[in-house]
Amino acid sequence: MSIWAAGLNVWHHLRRAAAISCRLSLVLRASVVLLFVLAGSLGPAHASYWSAGLAPLGSGNGVRCADGFACARINQEAFYGPDIIKGDCRYLYAFGQLAGASCDGWAGYFNGQPIFARPGFAGLTCEDGEVHTANGCEKKPPADKDRDCHCEGGNPVDMRSGRKVETVLDYATEGANPLKFERYYSSDTSYFGSPYAATRLGLGWRSNFDSRAYFVGGPPS
């Protein structure tokens, strides 16, 4: 074989190897992209869990679950057995945040009414970096110093409490000391203390002409 023919044969082998390498590179890149897409579609992983105590009371025995109702049922059966009359399950909230779950149950019936409650309970635990919300455990929001300055983002809803708030100026005179009638609305009538009753303006509405009487002091000495 001449030097020219040998060189041409080597060139063909190099081209074939380059083509195979290119195809492998494309396959690898596609695989990496697919992995990222699958990882993104799974959503963020939360390490929160439900837990419930087991019998005997005070033993420190417990169980962890992925579902609050299932955990509450395990707690219920651990203390009262599987033969009780079982009712509905519900979530428990503390200050508007999901905190636990409970399942109703009774020992039996008397005159058609369930007697001797036999409930089950479970608690929700958030891991580091998570906080309790109305929907469960979610990633902790950024610190106040790191937030965007969107102060009016919730208007007319108070973003601190979730209250619907509104201020309406109905009448005002001219001058340095105007006479005005102004109305204020809050969907939570007990936010600033004891709840107040409905006025002629409607439930939740107050005005700058409203007055209230408070009892101050204690029993006479």
mmCIF file of C-alpha atoms in Angstrom:
data_model
loop_
_atom_site.group_PDB
_atom_site.id
_atom_site.type_symbol
_atom_site.label_atom_id
_atom_site.label_comp_id
_atom_site.label_asym_id
_atom_site.label_seq_id
_atom_site.Cartn_x
_atom_site.Cartn_y
_atom_site.Cartn_z
ATOM 1 C CA MET A 1 0.000 0.000 0.000
ATOM 2 C CA SER A 2 1.344 3.405 -1.008
ATOM 3 C CA ILE A 3 1.918 6.157 1.496
ATOM 4 C CA TRP A 4 -0.923 8.133 -0.117
ATOM 5 C CA ALA A 5 -3.373 5.217 0.205
ATOM 6 C CA ALA A 6 -2.367 4.599 3.824
ATOM 7 C CA GLY A 7 -2.868 8.243 4.624
ATOM 8 C CA LEU A 8 -6.300 8.250 2.972
ATOM 9 C CA ASN A 9 -7.301 5.162 5.013
ATOM 10 C CA VAL A 10 -6.219 6.846 8.259
ATOM 11 C CA TRP A 11 -8.175 9.986 7.299
ATOM 12 C CA HIS A 12 -11.365 7.918 6.770
ATOM 13 C CA HIS A 13 -10.942 6.263 10.183
ATOM 14 C CA LEU A 14 -10.469 9.647 11.849
ATOM 15 C CA ARG A 15 -13.626 11.021 10.205
ATOM 16 C CA ARG A 16 -15.605 7.986 11.338
ATOM 17 C CA ALA A 17 -14.278 8.315 14.898
ATOM 18 C CA ALA A 18 -15.110 12.031 14.909
ATOM 19 C CA ALA A 19 -18.672 11.336 13.737
ATOM 20 C CA ILE A 20 -19.157 8.716 16.464
ATOM 21 C CA SER A 21 -17.731 11.102 19.070
ATOM 22 C CA CYS A 22 -20.067 13.863 17.885
ATOM 23 C CA ARG A 23 -23.108 11.575 18.168
ATOM 24 C CA LEU A 24 -22.062 10.474 21.653
ATOM 25 C CA SER A 25 -21.614 14.100 22.676
ATOM 26 C CA LEU A 26 -25.125 14.952 21.458
ATOM 27 C CA VAL A 27 -26.578 11.963 23.330
ATOM 28 C CA LEU A 28 -24.785 12.952 26.535
ATOM 29 C CA ARG A 29 -25.916 16.559 26.254
ATOM 30 C CA ALA A 30 -29.505 15.475 25.608
ATOM 31 C CA SER A 31 -29.351 13.169 28.628
ATOM 32 C CA VAL A 32 -28.114 15.983 30.855
ATOM 33 C CA VAL A 33 -30.881 18.299 29.629
ATOM 34 C CA LEU A 34 -33.477 15.567 30.242
ATOM 35 C CA LEU A 35 -32.203 15.072 33.791
ATOM 36 C CA PHE A 36 -32.548 18.795 34.496
ATOM 37 C CA VAL A 37 -36.069 18.845 33.032
ATOM 38 C CA LEU A 38 -37.113 15.850 35.130
ATOM 39 C CA ALA A 39 -35.606 17.386 38.240
ATOM 40 C CA GLY A 40 -37.486 20.615 37.609
ATOM 41 C CA SER A 41 -40.776 18.814 37.016
ATOM 42 C CA LEU A 42 -40.564 17.063 40.370
ATOM 43 C CA GLY A 43 -40.733 20.408 42.188
ATOM 44 C CA PRO A 44 -38.899 21.416 45.351
ATOM 45 C CA ALA A 45 -38.310 18.685 47.900
ATOM 46 C CA HIS A 46 -39.636 19.420 51.378
ATOM 47 C CA ALA A 47 -38.327 17.554 54.401
ATOM 48 C CA SER A 48 -41.432 18.216 56.515
ATOM 49 C CA TYR A 49 -43.236 15.274 58.070
ATOM 50 C CA TRP A 50 -46.263 14.292 60.171
ATOM 51 C CA SER A 51 -45.814 12.507 63.484
ATOM 52 C CA ALA A 52 -48.023 10.916 66.135
ATOM 53 C CA GLY A 53 -47.511 9.255 69.488
ATOM 54 C CA LEU A 54 -48.045 5.562 70.143
ATOM 55 C CA ALA A 55 -49.204 3.673 73.211
ATOM 56 C CA PRO A 56 -48.520 3.496 76.067
ATOM 57 C CA LEU A 57 -48.929 7.148 76.976
ATOM 58 C CA GLY A 58 -45.637 8.755 77.961
ATOM 59 C CA SER A 59 -43.516 5.980 76.458
ATOM 60 C CA GLY A 60 -41.972 8.281 73.873
ATOM 61 C CA ASN A 61 -42.910 5.879 71.077
ATOM 62 C CA GLY A 62 -44.007 7.506 67.859
ATOM 63 C CA VAL A 63 -44.427 7.197 64.136
ATOM 64 C CA ARG A 64 -43.697 9.447 61.171
ATOM 65 C CA CYS A 65 -45.991 9.666 58.150
ATOM 66 C CA ALA A 66 -46.257 11.482 54.857
ATOM 67 C CA ASP A 67 -49.990 12.073 55.374
ATOM 68 C CA GLY A 68 -51.571 13.791 58.388
ATOM 69 C CA PHE A 69 -54.845 11.864 58.352
ATOM 70 C CA ALA A 70 -53.043 8.515 58.135
ATOM 71 C CA CYS A 71 -50.865 9.492 61.089
ATOM 72 C CA ALA A 72 -53.897 10.548 63.139
ATOM 73 C CA ARG A 73 -55.609 7.208 62.412
ATOM 74 C CA ILE A 74 -52.491 5.306 63.555
ATOM 75 C CA ASN A 75 -52.499 7.328 66.780
ATOM 76 C CA GLN A 76 -56.218 6.637 67.250
ATOM 77 C CA GLU A 77 -55.936 2.881 66.796
ATOM 78 C CA ALA A 78 -52.790 2.679 68.931
ATOM 79 C CA PHE A 79 -54.705 3.939 71.969
ATOM 80 C CA TYR A 80 -58.262 2.702 71.339
ATOM 81 C CA GLY A 81 -57.934 -0.236 68.954
ATOM 82 C CA PRO A 82 -59.357 -0.755 65.459
ATOM 83 C CA ASP A 83 -62.937 -1.592 66.502
ATOM 84 C CA ILE A 84 -64.071 1.930 67.427
ATOM 85 C CA ILE A 85 -66.607 3.926 65.437
ATOM 86 C CA LYS A 86 -64.579 6.179 63.170
ATOM 87 C CA GLY A 87 -65.631 9.645 62.055
ATOM 88 C CA ASP A 88 -64.237 12.293 59.765
ATOM 89 C CA CYS A 89 -60.720 13.703 59.744
ATOM 90 C CA ARG A 90 -59.825 17.379 59.580
ATOM 91 C CA TYR A 91 -56.805 19.631 59.608
ATOM 92 C CA LEU A 92 -56.000 21.808 62.625
ATOM 93 C CA TYR A 93 -54.813 25.391 62.254
ATOM 94 C CA ALA A 94 -53.031 27.705 64.680
ATOM 95 C CA PHE A 95 -53.081 31.431 63.842
ATOM 96 C CA GLY A 96 -54.045 30.542 60.269
ATOM 97 C CA GLN A 97 -51.159 28.068 59.846
ATOM 98 C CA LEU A 98 -51.521 24.327 59.273
ATOM 99 C CA ALA A 99 -50.295 22.686 62.488
ATOM 100 C CA GLY A 100 -51.926 19.282 62.865
ATOM 101 C CA ALA A 101 -54.636 16.800 61.971
ATOM 102 C CA SER A 102 -57.332 15.008 63.963
ATOM 103 C CA CYS A 103 -59.735 12.145 63.300
ATOM 104 C CA ASP A 104 -62.996 11.696 65.188
ATOM 105 C CA GLY A 105 -64.000 8.434 66.804
ATOM 106 C CA TRP A 106 -66.354 7.060 69.468
ATOM 107 C CA ALA A 107 -66.650 3.977 71.649
ATOM 108 C CA GLY A 108 -70.254 3.324 70.665
ATOM 109 C CA TYR A 109 -73.798 4.677 70.479
ATOM 110 C CA PHE A 110 -76.417 5.440 73.109
ATOM 111 C CA ASN A 111 -79.937 6.378 72.035
ATOM 112 C CA GLY A 112 -78.604 6.854 68.530
ATOM 113 C CA GLN A 113 -75.920 9.284 69.614
ATOM 114 C CA PRO A 114 -72.164 8.557 69.637
ATOM 115 C CA ILE A 115 -70.644 8.427 73.120
ATOM 116 C CA PHE A 116 -67.163 8.425 74.662
ATOM 117 C CA ALA A 117 -64.918 10.252 72.206
ATOM 118 C CA ARG A 118 -61.943 8.308 70.876
ATOM 119 C CA PRO A 119 -60.038 10.824 68.707
ATOM 120 C CA GLY A 120 -56.640 10.563 67.069
ATOM 121 C CA PHE A 121 -54.122 13.357 66.533
ATOM 122 C CA ALA A 122 -51.001 14.086 64.505
ATOM 123 C CA GLY A 123 -48.658 17.064 64.345
ATOM 124 C CA LEU A 124 -46.848 18.665 61.415
ATOM 125 C CA THR A 125 -43.120 19.338 61.802
ATOM 126 C CA CYS A 126 -41.197 21.673 59.493
ATOM 127 C CA GLU A 127 -37.479 21.181 58.999
ATOM 128 C CA ASP A 128 -34.801 23.891 59.007
ATOM 129 C CA GLY A 129 -35.359 26.481 56.319
ATOM 130 C CA GLU A 130 -39.129 25.883 56.266
ATOM 131 C CA VAL A 131 -41.985 27.701 57.981
ATOM 132 C CA HIS A 132 -45.602 26.803 58.768
ATOM 133 C CA THR A 133 -48.135 28.280 56.354
ATOM 134 C CA ALA A 134 -51.810 27.684 55.642
ATOM 135 C CA ASN A 135 -50.764 25.121 53.018
ATOM 136 C CA GLY A 136 -48.228 23.293 55.184
ATOM 137 C CA CYS A 137 -44.451 23.678 55.334
ATOM 138 C CA GLU A 138 -42.911 25.907 52.717
ATOM 139 C CA LYS A 139 -39.503 27.424 52.107
ATOM 140 C CA LYS A 140 -38.789 30.299 54.480
ATOM 141 C CA PRO A 141 -39.310 33.706 52.805
ATOM 142 C CA PRO A 142 -36.328 36.056 52.535
ATOM 143 C CA ALA A 143 -35.453 38.279 55.475
ATOM 144 C CA ASP A 144 -37.014 41.740 55.558
ATOM 145 C CA LYS A 145 -33.741 43.353 54.513
ATOM 146 C CA ASP A 146 -33.629 41.126 51.417
ATOM 147 C CA ARG A 147 -37.213 41.688 50.246
ATOM 148 C CA ASP A 148 -38.173 43.759 47.255
ATOM 149 C CA CYS A 149 -39.794 47.058 48.177
ATOM 150 C CA HIS A 150 -43.361 46.232 47.151
ATOM 151 C CA CYS A 151 -45.082 47.996 50.017
ATOM 152 C CA GLU A 152 -48.368 48.416 48.121
ATOM 153 C CA GLY A 153 -48.379 44.901 46.710
ATOM 154 C CA GLY A 154 -51.290 43.865 48.911
ATOM 155 C CA ASN A 155 -53.411 47.011 48.712
ATOM 156 C CA PRO A 156 -56.224 47.041 49.762
ATOM 157 C CA VAL A 157 -55.273 43.926 51.772
ATOM 158 C CA ASP A 158 -52.989 44.274 54.782
ATOM 159 C CA MET A 159 -50.144 41.903 53.916
ATOM 160 C CA ARG A 160 -49.184 41.441 57.579
ATOM 161 C CA SER A 161 -52.563 40.139 58.755
ATOM 162 C CA GLY A 162 -54.517 39.328 55.589
ATOM 163 C CA ARG A 163 -57.257 41.794 56.558
ATOM 164 C CA LYS A 164 -59.240 43.617 53.892
ATOM 165 C CA VAL A 165 -58.878 47.319 54.717
ATOM 166 C CA GLU A 166 -60.268 50.459 53.152
ATOM 167 C CA THR A 167 -60.475 54.193 53.916
ATOM 168 C CA VAL A 168 -63.143 56.371 52.294
ATOM 169 C CA LEU A 169 -63.454 60.162 52.588
ATOM 170 C CA ASP A 170 -67.127 61.017 52.050
ATOM 171 C CA TYR A 171 -67.171 64.716 52.932
ATOM 172 C CA ALA A 172 -64.671 67.465 53.750
ATOM 173 C CA THR A 173 -64.890 71.251 53.975
ATOM 174 C CA GLU A 174 -62.250 73.708 52.876
ATOM 175 C CA GLY A 175 -59.880 75.557 55.163
ATOM 176 C CA ALA A 176 -57.121 74.950 57.670
ATOM 177 C CA ASN A 177 -59.295 72.848 60.005
ATOM 178 C CA PRO A 178 -61.757 71.085 57.708
ATOM 179 C CA LEU A 179 -64.792 69.246 58.934
ATOM 180 C CA LYS A 180 -64.776 65.811 57.381
ATOM 181 C CA PHE A 181 -66.566 62.515 57.546
ATOM 182 C CA GLU A 182 -64.294 59.532 56.926
ATOM 183 C CA ARG A 183 -65.078 55.817 56.990
ATOM 184 C CA TYR A 184 -62.713 52.940 57.813
ATOM 185 C CA TYR A 185 -63.220 49.250 57.026
ATOM 186 C CA SER A 186 -61.529 46.139 58.464
ATOM 187 C CA SER A 187 -62.621 42.586 57.659
ATOM 188 C CA ASP A 188 -61.307 41.464 61.068
ATOM 189 C CA THR A 189 -63.220 43.434 63.675
ATOM 190 C CA SER A 190 -61.117 42.119 66.570
ATOM 191 C CA TYR A 191 -57.675 42.828 65.104
ATOM 192 C CA PHE A 192 -56.986 45.811 67.371
ATOM 193 C CA GLY A 193 -58.474 44.302 70.531
ATOM 194 C CA SER A 194 -61.971 43.290 71.534
ATOM 195 C CA PRO A 195 -64.360 42.823 68.610
ATOM 196 C CA TYR A 196 -66.760 45.645 67.898
ATOM 197 C CA ALA A 197 -70.358 45.244 66.842
ATOM 198 C CA ALA A 198 -71.878 46.293 63.560
ATOM 199 C CA THR A 199 -72.691 49.992 63.254
ATOM 200 C CA ARG A 200 -75.219 51.752 61.038
ATOM 201 C CA LEU A 201 -72.522 51.729 58.377
ATOM 202 C CA GLY A 202 -72.418 47.921 58.394
ATOM 203 C CA LEU A 203 -70.252 45.197 59.931
ATOM 204 C CA GLY A 204 -66.570 46.085 59.837
ATOM 205 C CA TRP A 205 -67.132 49.785 59.155
ATOM 206 C CA ARG A 206 -66.202 52.584 61.580
ATOM 207 C CA SER A 207 -65.958 56.341 61.148
ATOM 208 C CA ASN A 208 -64.082 59.274 62.658
ATOM 209 C CA PHE A 209 -67.305 60.132 64.561
ATOM 210 C CA ASP A 210 -67.568 56.755 66.322
ATOM 211 C CA SER A 211 -67.192 56.496 70.086
ATOM 212 C CA ARG A 212 -66.632 53.543 72.408
ATOM 213 C CA ALA A 213 -66.867 53.030 76.153
ATOM 214 C CA TYR A 214 -64.203 51.035 77.994
ATOM 215 C CA PHE A 215 -64.217 49.678 81.531
ATOM 216 C CA VAL A 216 -60.958 50.607 83.258
ATOM 217 C CA GLY A 217 -60.035 49.550 86.763
ATOM 218 C CA GLY A 218 -60.688 46.715 89.133
ATOM 219 C CA PRO A 219 -63.019 45.812 91.964
ATOM 220 C CA PRO A 220 -63.550 48.498 94.614
ATOM 221 C CA SER A 221 -61.147 48.340 97.552
#
